[in-house]
Amino acid sequence: MDLPIYLDYAATTPVDPQVAHLLIQHLSRGGVFGNPSSATHPFGQAAARAVEAARVRVATLLNADPHEIIWTSGATEANNLALQGALRICAHQGRHLITSKTEHKAVLDVCRRLERDGCVIAYLDPDPNGLIPPDRVAAALRPDTVLVSLMHVNNETGVVQDIATIGQITRQRGILLHVDAAQSAGKLPLDLQTLPVDLLSLSAHKLYGPKGIGALYVRQRPHRVRLEPLLYGGGQERGLRAGTLPTHQIVAMGKACRIASENMAVEQARIRALRDRLWYALAALGDVLLNGHPDDNVAGILNLSFTGIAAEALLTAIPEIAVSTGSACTSAGNEPSHVLRAMGCDAVRARGAVRFSLGRFTTAEEIEYTAQRVSAAIHRLRKLSPLWELRQRGLDQRVVDWAAVP
Ligand SMILES: *Cc1c(COP(=O)(O)O)cnc(C)c1O
């Protein structure tokens, strides 16, 4: 087993070796390096064929039509295109958007920008377990609502939203539903023939593809979703996203999606078993709180607060294990996680939250090692922690009170 151990797959994944191999074949002379828009010669034609084959693979992962896939630079751009694009083109119908307080910053920051443009945004509260009840979405709908945007799997807690039920509500009312699926694609089955979702964001680097490439699914049937583009230029992607297509990135994302399609069920079962082993081992420490939903969760994420221990103290104590406090994007700032705060966690619990995220290359040995090292660190830190000391005394006091009752 190699150290350090990587348990931060929710922040990004290493590129699968098969994907990296294919990527390199689409870069240099002798490989498929042409501009896919150069339709007049074999270099461009080969690149265009490679791009379209990759589009089929991404569409297959979603059971969608290849025409419904628009390449972007990642899920951040896909979210921007979905939200800004839909609100701008629907401005005459209304300017009301519904989202939740537990979204990724790549949705929340877009919402802030739209508010400055005069849009009105409803930010829904989740239940304490992180779920957004579909009837809360229904209750927030207004005659001028044009879009609902909710993530499928939360990147901090792994909670899975009921997008099928929420989609039935929006579909009935003729309102668009956008889903940020960066954390669910390749991990949970997605069937857009049956799911009433209109726009869906993907990111390759969360599913063993490279950084800097993603896609937006834009529904064409039974109704065609229209968007105002963010970028203007060469008219690529049916005018929705100008810019020379990065063939190597696209081909790599296609391969990553194909591997995910083929291995998803087996891989997720294996990861879930490892994750549960880690959870049982750490829960045995006592006073460990699970941040998230006990059942409606994705296999690879385990978000825990160890009572009495700040997350930074634990991370410092286990330098050879790469985990994250909150999400990678917000841990740069020293704010407690907005997701956990929205779920009603107090500031101490939110600041104590540590996210373990497992993936394709996580081994049983790594999980055993992590369980042992974290357990030892928690024992040691709790001995030193004034918070823990107080709590233990508090508990002792209650036992004394109880024993004194005649
Ligand atoms: C990682 C992530 C993003 C951002 O994706 P990029 O491709 O890095 O722009 C957006 N939403 C969620 C839920 C994510 O996990």
CSV table of C-alpha atoms and ligand atoms in Angstrom, one decimal:
chain,number,residue,atom,x,y,z
A,1,MET,CA,0.0,0.0,0.0
A,2,ASP,CA,1.3,3.5,-1.0
A,3,LEU,CA,1.1,6.5,1.2
A,4,PRO,CA,-0.4,9.1,1.2
A,5,ILE,CA,-3.9,7.5,0.8
A,6,TYR,CA,-6.3,9.4,-1.5
A,7,LEU,CA,-9.8,9.6,0.0
A,8,ASP,CA,-11.0,12.8,-1.7
A,9,TYR,CA,-12.6,11.4,-4.8
A,10,ALA,CA,-15.5,13.8,-4.5
A,11,ALA,CA,-13.1,16.7,-5.1
A,12,THR,CA,-11.6,15.1,-8.2
A,13,THR,CA,-10.6,11.6,-9.5
A,14,PRO,CA,-7.4,10.5,-11.1
A,15,VAL,CA,-7.8,9.9,-14.8
A,16,ASP,CA,-8.3,6.2,-15.5
A,17,PRO,CA,-5.2,4.8,-17.3
A,18,GLN,CA,-7.3,3.6,-20.3
A,19,VAL,CA,-8.7,7.2,-20.6
A,20,ALA,CA,-5.2,8.8,-20.3
A,21,HIS,CA,-4.0,6.4,-23.0
A,22,LEU,CA,-6.7,7.5,-25.4
A,23,LEU,CA,-6.3,11.2,-24.6
A,24,ILE,CA,-2.6,11.1,-25.6
A,25,GLN,CA,-3.6,9.5,-28.9
A,26,HIS,CA,-5.6,12.6,-29.8
A,27,LEU,CA,-2.9,15.3,-29.4
A,28,SER,CA,0.1,15.1,-31.6
A,29,ARG,CA,1.2,14.5,-35.2
A,30,GLY,CA,0.4,10.9,-36.1
A,31,GLY,CA,-2.6,11.1,-33.8
A,32,VAL,CA,-6.1,12.6,-34.3
A,33,PHE,CA,-5.1,16.3,-33.7
A,34,GLY,CA,-7.2,18.0,-36.4
A,35,ASN,CA,-9.8,20.6,-35.8
A,36,PRO,CA,-13.2,18.9,-35.8
A,37,SER,CA,-14.7,21.9,-37.7
A,38,SER,CA,-12.2,21.4,-40.6
A,39,ALA,CA,-14.7,19.4,-42.7
A,40,THR,CA,-12.6,19.6,-46.0
A,41,HIS,CA,-9.8,17.3,-45.1
A,42,PRO,CA,-9.2,13.9,-43.4
A,43,PHE,CA,-7.5,15.4,-40.3
A,44,GLY,CA,-10.6,17.4,-39.5
A,45,GLN,CA,-12.9,14.6,-40.5
A,46,ALA,CA,-11.2,12.1,-38.3
A,47,ALA,CA,-11.4,14.5,-35.3
A,48,ALA,CA,-15.1,15.1,-36.0
A,49,ARG,CA,-15.8,11.4,-36.1
A,50,ALA,CA,-14.0,10.9,-32.8
A,51,VAL,CA,-16.0,13.8,-31.2
A,52,GLU,CA,-19.3,12.3,-32.4
A,53,ALA,CA,-18.4,8.8,-31.2
A,54,ALA,CA,-17.7,10.3,-27.8
A,55,ARG,CA,-21.0,12.2,-27.8
A,56,VAL,CA,-22.7,8.8,-28.3
A,57,ARG,CA,-20.9,7.4,-25.3
A,58,VAL,CA,-21.9,10.3,-23.1
A,59,ALA,CA,-25.5,10.1,-24.3
A,60,THR,CA,-25.5,6.3,-23.7
A,61,LEU,CA,-24.6,6.8,-20.0
A,62,LEU,CA,-27.7,9.0,-19.7
A,63,ASN,CA,-30.0,7.1,-22.1
A,64,ALA,CA,-30.3,10.3,-24.1
A,65,ASP,CA,-30.0,11.2,-27.7
A,66,PRO,CA,-26.5,12.3,-28.8
A,67,HIS,CA,-28.0,15.6,-30.2
A,68,GLU,CA,-28.9,16.5,-26.7
A,69,ILE,CA,-25.3,16.6,-25.5
A,70,ILE,CA,-23.5,20.0,-25.6
A,71,TRP,CA,-19.7,20.0,-24.7
A,72,THR,CA,-18.6,22.5,-22.1
A,73,SER,CA,-15.5,23.1,-20.0
A,74,GLY,CA,-17.0,21.4,-17.0
A,75,ALA,CA,-20.0,21.3,-14.7
A,76,THR,CA,-19.5,25.0,-13.7
A,77,GLU,CA,-19.9,26.1,-17.3
A,78,ALA,CA,-22.8,23.7,-17.8
A,79,ASN,CA,-24.6,25.1,-14.7
A,80,ASN,CA,-23.9,28.7,-15.9
A,81,LEU,CA,-25.3,27.9,-19.4
A,82,ALA,CA,-28.4,26.2,-18.0
A,83,LEU,CA,-29.3,28.9,-15.5
A,84,GLN,CA,-28.3,32.0,-17.3
A,85,GLY,CA,-29.3,30.6,-20.7
A,86,ALA,CA,-32.8,29.6,-19.6
A,87,LEU,CA,-33.5,32.7,-17.5
A,88,ARG,CA,-32.4,35.1,-20.3
A,89,ILE,CA,-34.4,33.4,-23.0
A,90,CYS,CA,-37.5,33.0,-20.8
A,91,ALA,CA,-37.3,36.6,-19.5
A,92,HIS,CA,-40.7,37.4,-21.1
A,93,GLN,CA,-42.4,34.5,-19.3
A,94,GLY,CA,-41.0,35.2,-15.8
A,95,ARG,CA,-37.8,35.7,-13.8
A,96,HIS,CA,-38.4,33.4,-10.9
A,97,LEU,CA,-36.0,30.5,-10.2
A,98,ILE,CA,-36.2,27.9,-7.4
A,99,THR,CA,-33.1,26.2,-6.0
A,100,SER,CA,-31.8,25.0,-2.6
A,101,LYS,CA,-29.4,26.2,0.0
A,102,THR,CA,-27.3,23.0,-0.3
A,103,GLU,CA,-26.3,23.5,-4.0
A,104,HIS,CA,-22.7,23.7,-5.2
A,105,LYS,CA,-21.3,27.3,-5.5
A,106,ALA,CA,-21.4,26.8,-9.2
A,107,VAL,CA,-25.2,27.2,-8.9
A,108,LEU,CA,-25.4,29.5,-5.9
A,109,ASP,CA,-23.0,32.1,-7.3
A,110,VAL,CA,-24.8,32.1,-10.6
A,111,CYS,CA,-28.0,32.7,-8.7
A,112,ARG,CA,-26.4,35.7,-6.9
A,113,ARG,CA,-25.5,37.1,-10.3
A,114,LEU,CA,-29.0,36.6,-11.7
A,115,GLU,CA,-30.5,38.4,-8.7
A,116,ARG,CA,-28.4,41.4,-9.6
A,117,ASP,CA,-30.0,41.2,-13.0
A,118,GLY,CA,-33.4,41.4,-11.4
A,119,CYS,CA,-34.3,37.7,-11.2
A,120,VAL,CA,-36.0,36.5,-8.0
A,121,ILE,CA,-34.6,33.3,-6.5
A,122,ALA,CA,-36.2,31.0,-3.8
A,123,TYR,CA,-33.5,29.1,-1.8
A,124,LEU,CA,-35.2,26.0,-0.3
A,125,ASP,CA,-34.2,24.6,3.1
A,126,PRO,CA,-33.4,20.9,3.2
A,127,ASP,CA,-34.6,18.6,6.0
A,128,PRO,CA,-31.9,17.9,8.7
A,129,ASN,CA,-30.9,14.8,6.7
A,130,GLY,CA,-30.2,17.0,3.6
A,131,LEU,CA,-33.3,15.9,1.5
A,132,ILE,CA,-35.5,18.5,-0.2
A,133,PRO,CA,-39.0,17.3,0.2
A,134,PRO,CA,-40.7,17.5,-3.3
A,135,ASP,CA,-43.8,19.1,-1.8
A,136,ARG,CA,-41.5,22.0,-0.7
A,137,VAL,CA,-40.7,22.5,-4.3
A,138,ALA,CA,-44.3,22.4,-5.3
A,139,ALA,CA,-45.2,25.0,-2.6
A,140,ALA,CA,-42.5,27.4,-3.8
A,141,LEU,CA,-43.8,27.4,-7.5
A,142,ARG,CA,-45.2,30.7,-8.7
A,143,PRO,CA,-46.9,31.7,-12.0
A,144,ASP,CA,-43.7,33.4,-13.1
A,145,THR,CA,-41.3,30.4,-12.1
A,146,VAL,CA,-39.4,29.4,-15.2
A,147,LEU,CA,-36.7,27.0,-13.8
A,148,VAL,CA,-36.1,24.7,-10.8
A,149,SER,CA,-32.4,23.8,-10.3
A,150,LEU,CA,-31.5,21.1,-7.8
A,151,MET,CA,-28.4,18.8,-7.6
A,152,HIS,CA,-28.8,15.1,-7.8
A,153,VAL,CA,-26.1,14.1,-5.4
A,154,ASN,CA,-24.7,16.5,-2.9
A,155,ASN,CA,-20.9,16.8,-3.1
A,156,GLU,CA,-20.4,17.2,0.7
A,157,THR,CA,-22.9,14.7,2.2
A,158,GLY,CA,-23.6,12.3,-0.7
A,159,VAL,CA,-27.4,12.8,-0.2
A,160,VAL,CA,-29.5,11.8,-3.2
A,161,GLN,CA,-32.4,14.0,-4.1
A,162,ASP,CA,-35.7,12.6,-5.5
A,163,ILE,CA,-35.4,14.2,-8.9
A,164,ALA,CA,-37.9,11.8,-10.4
A,165,THR,CA,-40.8,13.1,-8.2
A,166,ILE,CA,-39.6,16.7,-8.4
A,167,GLY,CA,-39.5,16.4,-12.2
A,168,GLN,CA,-43.1,15.1,-12.3
A,169,ILE,CA,-44.2,18.3,-10.4
A,170,THR,CA,-42.2,20.7,-12.7
A,171,ARG,CA,-43.3,18.8,-15.9
A,172,GLN,CA,-46.9,19.0,-15.0
A,173,ARG,CA,-46.6,22.8,-14.6
A,174,GLY,CA,-44.5,23.3,-17.7
A,175,ILE,CA,-41.5,24.5,-15.7
A,176,LEU,CA,-38.0,23.5,-16.7
A,177,LEU,CA,-35.9,21.3,-14.3
A,178,HIS,CA,-32.1,21.6,-14.3
A,179,VAL,CA,-30.1,18.9,-12.4
A,180,ASP,CA,-26.4,19.2,-11.5
A,181,ALA,CA,-25.4,15.6,-11.8
A,182,ALA,CA,-21.6,16.1,-11.4
A,183,GLN,CA,-21.6,13.8,-8.4
A,184,SER,CA,-24.1,11.2,-9.7
A,185,ALA,CA,-23.2,10.5,-13.3
A,186,GLY,CA,-21.4,7.2,-13.6
A,187,LYS,CA,-22.4,6.4,-10.0
A,188,LEU,CA,-26.2,6.2,-10.1
A,189,PRO,CA,-28.3,5.0,-13.1
A,190,LEU,CA,-29.6,8.0,-15.1
A,191,ASP,CA,-32.3,7.4,-17.7
A,192,LEU,CA,-33.4,10.6,-19.4
A,193,GLN,CA,-36.0,8.7,-21.5
A,194,THR,CA,-38.0,8.3,-18.3
A,195,LEU,CA,-36.6,11.1,-15.9
A,196,PRO,CA,-38.5,14.3,-16.4
A,197,VAL,CA,-35.4,16.4,-16.4
A,198,ASP,CA,-34.8,19.1,-19.1
A,199,LEU,CA,-31.2,20.2,-18.4
A,200,LEU,CA,-28.4,18.2,-16.7
A,201,SER,CA,-24.8,19.1,-16.0
A,202,LEU,CA,-21.8,16.7,-16.1
A,203,SER,CA,-18.1,16.9,-15.3
A,204,ALA,CA,-15.5,14.5,-16.6
A,205,HIS,CA,-13.1,14.8,-13.7
A,206,LYS,CA,-15.6,13.5,-11.2
A,207,LEU,CA,-15.8,10.2,-13.2
A,208,TYR,CA,-12.1,9.4,-14.0
A,209,GLY,CA,-11.9,11.7,-17.0
A,210,PRO,CA,-9.7,14.8,-17.3
A,211,LYS,CA,-10.4,18.3,-15.8
A,212,GLY,CA,-11.6,21.0,-18.1
A,213,ILE,CA,-14.3,19.1,-19.9
A,214,GLY,CA,-18.0,18.5,-19.2
A,215,ALA,CA,-21.3,18.6,-20.9
A,216,LEU,CA,-24.8,20.0,-20.6
A,217,TYR,CA,-27.7,17.7,-21.6
A,218,VAL,CA,-30.4,19.9,-23.3
A,219,ARG,CA,-33.7,18.1,-23.9
A,220,GLN,CA,-34.9,17.9,-27.5
A,221,ARG,CA,-37.9,15.6,-27.1
A,222,PRO,CA,-40.9,15.8,-26.5
A,223,HIS,CA,-40.2,19.5,-26.3
A,224,ARG,CA,-37.1,21.4,-27.3
A,225,VAL,CA,-35.4,23.4,-24.6
A,226,ARG,CA,-34.1,26.8,-25.8
A,227,LEU,CA,-31.2,28.6,-24.2
A,228,GLU,CA,-29.4,31.9,-24.7
A,229,PRO,CA,-25.7,31.1,-25.3
A,230,LEU,CA,-23.0,32.5,-23.0
A,231,LEU,CA,-20.3,32.5,-25.7
A,232,TYR,CA,-20.4,33.6,-29.3
A,233,GLY,CA,-17.9,32.7,-31.9
A,234,GLY,CA,-17.6,29.9,-34.4
A,235,GLY,CA,-21.1,28.6,-34.0
A,236,GLN,CA,-20.0,25.2,-32.7
A,237,GLU,CA,-22.5,23.0,-30.7
A,238,ARG,CA,-25.5,24.3,-32.7
A,239,GLY,CA,-24.6,27.8,-31.7
A,240,LEU,CA,-25.0,27.1,-28.0
A,241,ARG,CA,-21.3,26.9,-27.2
A,242,ALA,CA,-18.8,28.5,-29.5
A,243,GLY,CA,-15.1,27.5,-29.3
A,244,THR,CA,-12.9,24.9,-31.1
A,245,LEU,CA,-13.8,21.5,-29.7
A,246,PRO,CA,-11.0,20.0,-27.6
A,247,THR,CA,-10.9,16.6,-29.3
A,248,HIS,CA,-8.6,15.0,-26.7
A,249,GLN,CA,-10.7,16.1,-23.8
A,250,ILE,CA,-13.9,15.0,-25.4
A,251,VAL,CA,-12.7,11.6,-26.5
A,252,ALA,CA,-11.4,11.1,-22.9
A,253,MET,CA,-14.7,12.0,-21.4
A,254,GLY,CA,-16.5,9.6,-23.8
A,255,LYS,CA,-14.2,6.8,-22.8
A,256,ALA,CA,-14.7,7.6,-19.1
A,257,CYS,CA,-18.5,7.5,-19.5
A,258,ARG,CA,-18.2,4.2,-21.4
A,259,ILE,CA,-16.2,2.6,-18.6
A,260,ALA,CA,-18.7,4.0,-16.1
A,261,SER,CA,-21.6,2.6,-18.1
A,262,GLU,CA,-20.0,-0.9,-18.1
A,263,ASN,CA,-18.9,-1.1,-14.5
A,264,MET,CA,-21.3,1.0,-12.5
A,265,ALA,CA,-23.3,-1.6,-10.6
A,266,VAL,CA,-20.3,-3.8,-9.6
A,267,GLU,CA,-18.1,-0.8,-8.8
A,268,GLN,CA,-20.6,1.0,-6.7
A,269,ALA,CA,-21.4,-2.1,-4.6
A,270,ARG,CA,-17.7,-2.6,-3.9
A,271,ILE,CA,-17.2,1.0,-2.9
A,272,ARG,CA,-20.4,1.0,-0.7
A,273,ALA,CA,-19.1,-2.1,1.2
A,274,LEU,CA,-15.8,-0.3,1.8
A,275,ARG,CA,-17.5,2.9,2.9
A,276,ASP,CA,-19.8,1.0,5.3
A,277,ARG,CA,-16.8,-0.8,6.8
A,278,LEU,CA,-15.2,2.6,7.5
A,279,TRP,CA,-18.4,4.0,9.0
A,280,TYR,CA,-18.9,1.0,11.3
A,281,ALA,CA,-15.3,1.1,12.5
A,282,LEU,CA,-15.5,4.9,13.2
A,283,ALA,CA,-19.0,4.8,14.7
A,284,ALA,CA,-17.7,2.4,17.3
A,285,LEU,CA,-15.7,5.3,18.7
A,286,GLY,CA,-19.0,6.7,20.1
A,287,ASP,CA,-20.2,10.3,19.6
A,288,VAL,CA,-19.7,10.3,15.9
A,289,LEU,CA,-22.4,12.1,13.9
A,290,LEU,CA,-23.3,11.2,10.4
A,291,ASN,CA,-23.9,14.3,8.3
A,292,GLY,CA,-26.3,13.3,5.6
A,293,HIS,CA,-29.0,10.7,5.0
A,294,PRO,CA,-28.5,7.2,6.4
A,295,ASP,CA,-30.1,5.5,3.3
A,296,ASP,CA,-30.6,8.0,0.4
A,297,ASN,CA,-26.9,8.4,-0.3
A,298,VAL,CA,-24.3,7.7,-2.9
A,299,ALA,CA,-21.8,4.9,-2.2
A,300,GLY,CA,-18.5,6.8,-2.0
A,301,ILE,CA,-19.1,9.6,0.4
A,302,LEU,CA,-19.0,9.6,4.2
A,303,ASN,CA,-19.3,12.9,6.1
A,304,LEU,CA,-18.7,12.7,9.8
A,305,SER,CA,-18.4,15.0,12.8
A,306,PHE,CA,-16.4,13.7,15.8
A,307,THR,CA,-17.8,15.3,18.8
A,308,GLY,CA,-15.3,17.5,20.6
A,309,ILE,CA,-12.8,17.5,17.7
A,310,ALA,CA,-12.3,20.3,15.2
A,311,ALA,CA,-11.8,19.0,11.6
A,312,GLU,CA,-8.5,20.8,11.2
A,313,ALA,CA,-7.1,19.1,14.3
A,314,LEU,CA,-8.0,15.6,12.9
A,315,LEU,CA,-6.5,16.4,9.5
A,316,THR,CA,-3.3,17.6,11.1
A,317,ALA,CA,-3.1,14.3,13.1
A,318,ILE,CA,-3.5,12.1,9.9
A,319,PRO,CA,-1.2,13.9,7.4
A,320,GLU,CA,-0.8,10.7,5.3
A,321,ILE,CA,-4.5,10.4,4.6
A,322,ALA,CA,-6.0,12.9,2.1
A,323,VAL,CA,-9.5,13.8,3.2
A,324,SER,CA,-11.4,17.1,3.1
A,325,THR,CA,-13.2,19.4,5.5
A,326,GLY,CA,-16.4,20.5,3.9
A,327,SER,CA,-15.9,20.7,0.1
A,328,ALA,CA,-12.7,21.5,-1.6
A,329,CYS,CA,-14.2,24.7,-3.1
A,330,THR,CA,-15.2,26.2,0.3
A,331,SER,CA,-12.4,24.8,2.5
A,332,ALA,CA,-10.1,27.5,1.0
A,333,GLY,CA,-12.1,30.1,2.9
A,334,ASN,CA,-12.5,29.3,6.6
A,335,GLU,CA,-16.3,29.4,6.5
A,336,PRO,CA,-18.2,26.5,8.0
A,337,SER,CA,-19.9,24.5,5.3
A,338,HIS,CA,-23.0,26.3,3.9
A,339,VAL,CA,-24.5,22.8,3.2
A,340,LEU,CA,-24.2,21.6,6.8
A,341,ARG,CA,-25.4,24.9,8.2
A,342,ALA,CA,-28.5,24.8,5.9
A,343,MET,CA,-29.2,21.3,7.3
A,344,GLY,CA,-29.4,22.9,10.7
A,345,CYS,CA,-26.0,21.7,12.1
A,346,ASP,CA,-24.6,24.1,14.7
A,347,ALA,CA,-21.3,25.8,13.9
A,348,VAL,CA,-19.3,23.4,16.1
A,349,ARG,CA,-20.6,20.4,14.3
A,350,ALA,CA,-20.2,22.0,10.9
A,351,ARG,CA,-16.6,23.0,11.6
A,352,GLY,CA,-15.9,19.5,12.9
A,353,ALA,CA,-17.1,17.8,9.7
A,354,VAL,CA,-14.7,15.6,7.7
A,355,ARG,CA,-15.5,14.2,4.3
A,356,PHE,CA,-14.1,10.8,3.4
A,357,SER,CA,-14.7,10.0,-0.3
A,358,LEU,CA,-13.8,6.7,-1.8
A,359,GLY,CA,-13.5,5.7,-5.4
A,360,ARG,CA,-12.4,3.2,-8.1
A,361,PHE,CA,-8.8,2.8,-6.8
A,362,THR,CA,-9.6,2.6,-3.0
A,363,THR,CA,-8.6,-0.7,-1.5
A,364,ALA,CA,-9.7,-2.6,1.6
A,365,GLU,CA,-6.2,-2.2,3.0
A,366,GLU,CA,-6.4,1.5,2.7
A,367,ILE,CA,-9.7,1.5,4.5
A,368,GLU,CA,-8.4,-0.7,7.3
A,369,TYR,CA,-5.4,1.6,7.7
A,370,THR,CA,-7.6,4.7,7.7
A,371,ALA,CA,-10.0,3.3,10.3
A,372,GLN,CA,-7.1,2.5,12.6
A,373,ARG,CA,-5.3,5.8,12.2
A,374,VAL,CA,-8.4,7.9,12.6
A,375,SER,CA,-9.5,5.9,15.6
A,376,ALA,CA,-6.1,6.4,17.3
A,377,ALA,CA,-6.1,10.1,16.5
A,378,ILE,CA,-9.6,10.6,17.9
A,379,HIS,CA,-8.7,8.9,21.1
A,380,ARG,CA,-5.6,11.0,21.5
A,381,LEU,CA,-7.3,14.3,20.6
A,382,ARG,CA,-10.2,13.7,22.8
A,383,LYS,CA,-7.9,13.2,25.8
A,384,LEU,CA,-6.6,16.7,25.0
A,385,SER,CA,-9.9,18.4,24.1
A,386,PRO,CA,-11.5,20.7,26.7
A,387,LEU,CA,-14.7,20.4,24.8
A,388,TRP,CA,-14.7,16.7,25.1
A,389,GLU,CA,-13.7,16.9,28.8
A,390,LEU,CA,-16.7,19.2,29.5
A,391,ARG,CA,-19.0,16.9,27.7
A,392,GLN,CA,-17.9,13.9,29.5
A,393,ARG,CA,-18.4,15.7,32.8
A,394,GLY,CA,-21.8,16.8,31.7
A,395,LEU,CA,-22.7,13.2,31.0
A,396,ASP,CA,-21.3,12.1,34.3
A,397,GLN,CA,-23.4,14.7,36.1
A,398,ARG,CA,-26.5,13.5,34.4
A,399,VAL,CA,-25.8,9.9,35.5
A,400,VAL,CA,-25.3,11.1,39.1
A,401,ASP,CA,-28.6,13.0,39.0
A,402,TRP,CA,-30.4,10.0,37.6
A,403,ALA,CA,-28.9,7.7,40.3
A,404,ALA,CA,-30.0,10.2,43.0
A,405,VAL,CA,-33.7,10.0,42.1
A,406,PRO,CA,-35.4,8.0,44.9
B,1,LIG,C1,-17.2,19.4,-9.0
B,1,LIG,C2,-18.6,19.9,-9.1
B,1,LIG,C3,-18.9,21.0,-9.9
B,1,LIG,C4,-17.9,21.7,-10.7
B,1,LIG,O1,-17.5,21.0,-11.8
B,1,LIG,P1,-16.3,21.4,-12.7
B,1,LIG,O2,-16.3,20.5,-13.8
B,1,LIG,O3,-15.1,21.3,-11.8
B,1,LIG,O4,-16.5,22.8,-13.1
B,1,LIG,C5,-20.3,21.4,-9.9
B,1,LIG,N1,-21.2,20.8,-9.2
B,1,LIG,C6,-20.9,19.7,-8.4
B,1,LIG,C7,-22.0,19.1,-7.6
B,1,LIG,C8,-19.6,19.3,-8.3
B,1,LIG,O5,-19.3,18.2,-7.5
